[in-house]
CSV table of N, CA and C and ligand atoms in Angstrom, one decimal:
chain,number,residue,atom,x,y,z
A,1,UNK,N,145.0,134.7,139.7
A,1,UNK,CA,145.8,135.8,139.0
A,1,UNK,C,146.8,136.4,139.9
A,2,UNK,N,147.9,136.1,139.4
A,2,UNK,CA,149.2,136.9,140.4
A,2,UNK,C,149.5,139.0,140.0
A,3,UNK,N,150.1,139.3,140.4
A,3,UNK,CA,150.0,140.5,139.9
A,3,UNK,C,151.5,140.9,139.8
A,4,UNK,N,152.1,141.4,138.8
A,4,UNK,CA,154.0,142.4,138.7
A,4,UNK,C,153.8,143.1,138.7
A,5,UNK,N,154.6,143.8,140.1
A,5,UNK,CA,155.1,145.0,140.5
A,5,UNK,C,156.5,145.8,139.8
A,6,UNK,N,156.2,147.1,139.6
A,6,UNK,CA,157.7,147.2,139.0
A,6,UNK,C,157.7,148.5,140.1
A,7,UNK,N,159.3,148.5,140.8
A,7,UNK,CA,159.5,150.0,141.0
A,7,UNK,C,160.1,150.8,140.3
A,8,UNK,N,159.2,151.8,139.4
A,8,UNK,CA,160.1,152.1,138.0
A,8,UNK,C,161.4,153.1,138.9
A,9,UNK,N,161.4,153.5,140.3
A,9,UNK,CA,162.1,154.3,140.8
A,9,UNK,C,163.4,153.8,141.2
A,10,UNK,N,163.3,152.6,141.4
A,10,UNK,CA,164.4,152.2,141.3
A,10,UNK,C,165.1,151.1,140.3
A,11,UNK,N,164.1,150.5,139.1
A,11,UNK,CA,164.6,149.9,137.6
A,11,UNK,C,165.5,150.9,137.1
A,12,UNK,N,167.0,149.7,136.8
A,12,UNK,CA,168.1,150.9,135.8
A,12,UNK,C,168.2,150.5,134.7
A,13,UNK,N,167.2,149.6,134.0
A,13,UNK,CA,166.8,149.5,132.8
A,13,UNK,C,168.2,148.6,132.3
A,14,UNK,N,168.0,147.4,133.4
A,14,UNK,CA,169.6,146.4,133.2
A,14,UNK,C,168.9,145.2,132.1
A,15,UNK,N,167.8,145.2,132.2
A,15,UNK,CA,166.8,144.6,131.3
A,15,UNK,C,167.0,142.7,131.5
A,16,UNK,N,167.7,142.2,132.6
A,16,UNK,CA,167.9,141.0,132.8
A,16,UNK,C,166.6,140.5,133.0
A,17,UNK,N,165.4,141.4,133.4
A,17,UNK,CA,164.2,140.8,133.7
A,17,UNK,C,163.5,140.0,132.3
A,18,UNK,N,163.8,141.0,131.0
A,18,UNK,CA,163.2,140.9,129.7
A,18,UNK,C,164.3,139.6,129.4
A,19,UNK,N,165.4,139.4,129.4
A,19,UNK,CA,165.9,138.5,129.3
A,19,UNK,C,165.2,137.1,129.7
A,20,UNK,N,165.0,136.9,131.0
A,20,UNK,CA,164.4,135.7,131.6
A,20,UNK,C,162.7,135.8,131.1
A,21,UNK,N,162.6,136.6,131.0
A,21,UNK,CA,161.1,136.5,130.5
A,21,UNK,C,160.4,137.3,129.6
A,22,UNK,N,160.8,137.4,128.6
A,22,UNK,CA,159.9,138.5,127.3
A,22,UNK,C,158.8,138.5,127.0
A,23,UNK,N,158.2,137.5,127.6
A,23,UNK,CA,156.9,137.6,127.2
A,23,UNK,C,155.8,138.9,128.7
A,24,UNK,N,157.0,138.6,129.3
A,24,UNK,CA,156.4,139.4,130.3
A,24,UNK,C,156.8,141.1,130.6
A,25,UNK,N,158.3,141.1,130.4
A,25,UNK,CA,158.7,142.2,130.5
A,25,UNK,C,159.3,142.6,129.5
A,26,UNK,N,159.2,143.8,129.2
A,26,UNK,CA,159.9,144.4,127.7
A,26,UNK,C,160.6,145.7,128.0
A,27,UNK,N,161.6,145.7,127.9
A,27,UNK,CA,162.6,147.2,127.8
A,27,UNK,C,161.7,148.3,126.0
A,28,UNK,N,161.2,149.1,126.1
A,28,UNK,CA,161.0,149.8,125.1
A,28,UNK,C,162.3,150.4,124.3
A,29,UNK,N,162.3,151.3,123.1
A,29,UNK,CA,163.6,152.2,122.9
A,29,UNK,C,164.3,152.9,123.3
A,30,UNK,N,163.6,153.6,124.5
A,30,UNK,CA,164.6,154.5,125.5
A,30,UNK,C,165.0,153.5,126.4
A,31,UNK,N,164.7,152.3,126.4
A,31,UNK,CA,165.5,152.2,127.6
A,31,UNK,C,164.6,151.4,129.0
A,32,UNK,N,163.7,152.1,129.0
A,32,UNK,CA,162.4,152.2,129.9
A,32,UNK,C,162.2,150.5,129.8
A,33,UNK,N,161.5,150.0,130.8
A,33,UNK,CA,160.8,148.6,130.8
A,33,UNK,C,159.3,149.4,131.1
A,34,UNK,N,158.8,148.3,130.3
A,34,UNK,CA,157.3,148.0,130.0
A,34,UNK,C,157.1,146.8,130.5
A,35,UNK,N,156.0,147.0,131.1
A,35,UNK,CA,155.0,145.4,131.3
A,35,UNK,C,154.1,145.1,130.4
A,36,UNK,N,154.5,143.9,129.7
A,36,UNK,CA,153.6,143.5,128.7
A,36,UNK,C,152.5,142.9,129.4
A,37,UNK,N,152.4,142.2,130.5
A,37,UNK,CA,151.4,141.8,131.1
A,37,UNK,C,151.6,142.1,133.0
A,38,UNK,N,150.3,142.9,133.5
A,38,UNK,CA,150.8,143.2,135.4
A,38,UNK,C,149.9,142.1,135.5
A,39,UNK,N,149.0,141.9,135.3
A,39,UNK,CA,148.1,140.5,136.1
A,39,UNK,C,148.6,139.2,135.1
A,40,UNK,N,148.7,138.1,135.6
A,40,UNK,CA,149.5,137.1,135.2
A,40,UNK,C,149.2,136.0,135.6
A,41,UNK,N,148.5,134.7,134.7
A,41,UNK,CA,147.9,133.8,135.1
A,41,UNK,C,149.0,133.0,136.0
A,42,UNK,N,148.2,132.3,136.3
A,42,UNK,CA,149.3,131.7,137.6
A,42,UNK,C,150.5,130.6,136.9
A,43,UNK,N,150.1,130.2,135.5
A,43,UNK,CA,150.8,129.4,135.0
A,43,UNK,C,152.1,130.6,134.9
A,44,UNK,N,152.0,131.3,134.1
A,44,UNK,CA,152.9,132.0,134.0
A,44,UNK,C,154.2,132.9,135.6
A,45,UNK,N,153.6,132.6,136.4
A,45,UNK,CA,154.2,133.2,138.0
A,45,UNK,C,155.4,132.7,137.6
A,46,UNK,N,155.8,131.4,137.8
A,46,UNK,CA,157.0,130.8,137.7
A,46,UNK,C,157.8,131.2,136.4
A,47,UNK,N,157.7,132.3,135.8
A,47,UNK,CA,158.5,133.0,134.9
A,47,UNK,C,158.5,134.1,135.0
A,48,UNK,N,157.6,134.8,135.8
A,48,UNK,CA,157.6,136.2,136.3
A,48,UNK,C,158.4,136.2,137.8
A,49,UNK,N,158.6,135.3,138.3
A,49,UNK,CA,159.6,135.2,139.5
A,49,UNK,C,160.9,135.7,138.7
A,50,UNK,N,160.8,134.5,138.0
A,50,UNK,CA,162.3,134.4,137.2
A,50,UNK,C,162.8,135.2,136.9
A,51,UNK,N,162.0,136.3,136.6
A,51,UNK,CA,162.5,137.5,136.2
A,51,UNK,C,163.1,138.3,137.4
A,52,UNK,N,162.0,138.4,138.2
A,52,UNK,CA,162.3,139.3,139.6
A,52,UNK,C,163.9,138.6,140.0
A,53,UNK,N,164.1,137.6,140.1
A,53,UNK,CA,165.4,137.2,140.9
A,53,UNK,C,166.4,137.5,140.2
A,54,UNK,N,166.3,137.8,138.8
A,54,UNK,CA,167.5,138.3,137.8
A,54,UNK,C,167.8,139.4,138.3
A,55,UNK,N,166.5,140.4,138.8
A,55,UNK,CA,167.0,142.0,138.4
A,55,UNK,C,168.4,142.2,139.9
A,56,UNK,N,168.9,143.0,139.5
A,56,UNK,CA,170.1,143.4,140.2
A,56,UNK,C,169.5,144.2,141.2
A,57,UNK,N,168.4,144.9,141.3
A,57,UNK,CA,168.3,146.0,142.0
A,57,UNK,C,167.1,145.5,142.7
A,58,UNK,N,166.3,144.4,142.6
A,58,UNK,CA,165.5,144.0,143.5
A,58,UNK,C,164.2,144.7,143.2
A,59,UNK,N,164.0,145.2,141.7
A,59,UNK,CA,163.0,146.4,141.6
A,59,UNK,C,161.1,145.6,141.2
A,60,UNK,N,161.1,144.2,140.9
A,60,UNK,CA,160.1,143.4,141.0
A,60,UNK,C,159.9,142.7,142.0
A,61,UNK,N,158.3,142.4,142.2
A,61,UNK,CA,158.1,142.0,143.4
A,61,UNK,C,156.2,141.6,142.6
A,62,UNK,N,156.4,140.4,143.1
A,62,UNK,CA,155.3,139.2,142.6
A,62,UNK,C,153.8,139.4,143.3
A,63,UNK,N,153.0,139.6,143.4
A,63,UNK,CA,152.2,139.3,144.7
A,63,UNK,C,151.0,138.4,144.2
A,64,UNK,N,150.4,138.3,145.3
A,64,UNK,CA,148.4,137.9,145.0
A,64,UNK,C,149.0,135.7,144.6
B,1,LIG,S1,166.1,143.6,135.6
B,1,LIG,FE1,165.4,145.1,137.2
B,1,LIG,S2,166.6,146.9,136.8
B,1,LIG,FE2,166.7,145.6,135.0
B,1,LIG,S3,165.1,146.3,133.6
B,1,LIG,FE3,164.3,144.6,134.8
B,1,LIG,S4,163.3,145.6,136.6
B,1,LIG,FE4,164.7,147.1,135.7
């Protein structure tokens, strides 16, 4: 199991992450990103990266 990190402190809700990966990450209606899933089978890592390298601000980070 991998685990997504979000730093909500520095997400500006550019939502490129939800882009590359919806199943993983979700912008709600303010704006805000949501994680639809933090622990993440390993199949899925390689789409949760995908996301992290989109965001502009560097605010995801993969681990485990
Ligand atoms: S791409 Fe980065 S800044 Fe944009 S919503 Fe996702 S985590 Fe936040």
């Amino acid at each position: 199991m991998a685990h997504v990190e979000v730093d909500f402190e520095r997400c500006e809700g550019h939502g490129l992450c939800e882009q590359a990966a919806p199943e993983i990450y979700r912008l709600d209606d303010d704006g805000e990103l949501e994680l639809i899933l933090e622990d993440i089978p390993q199949e899925l890592r390689t789409r949760a990266e995908a996301g992290a390298r989109v965001c502009p601000v560097a605010a995801i980070r993969i681990t485990g």
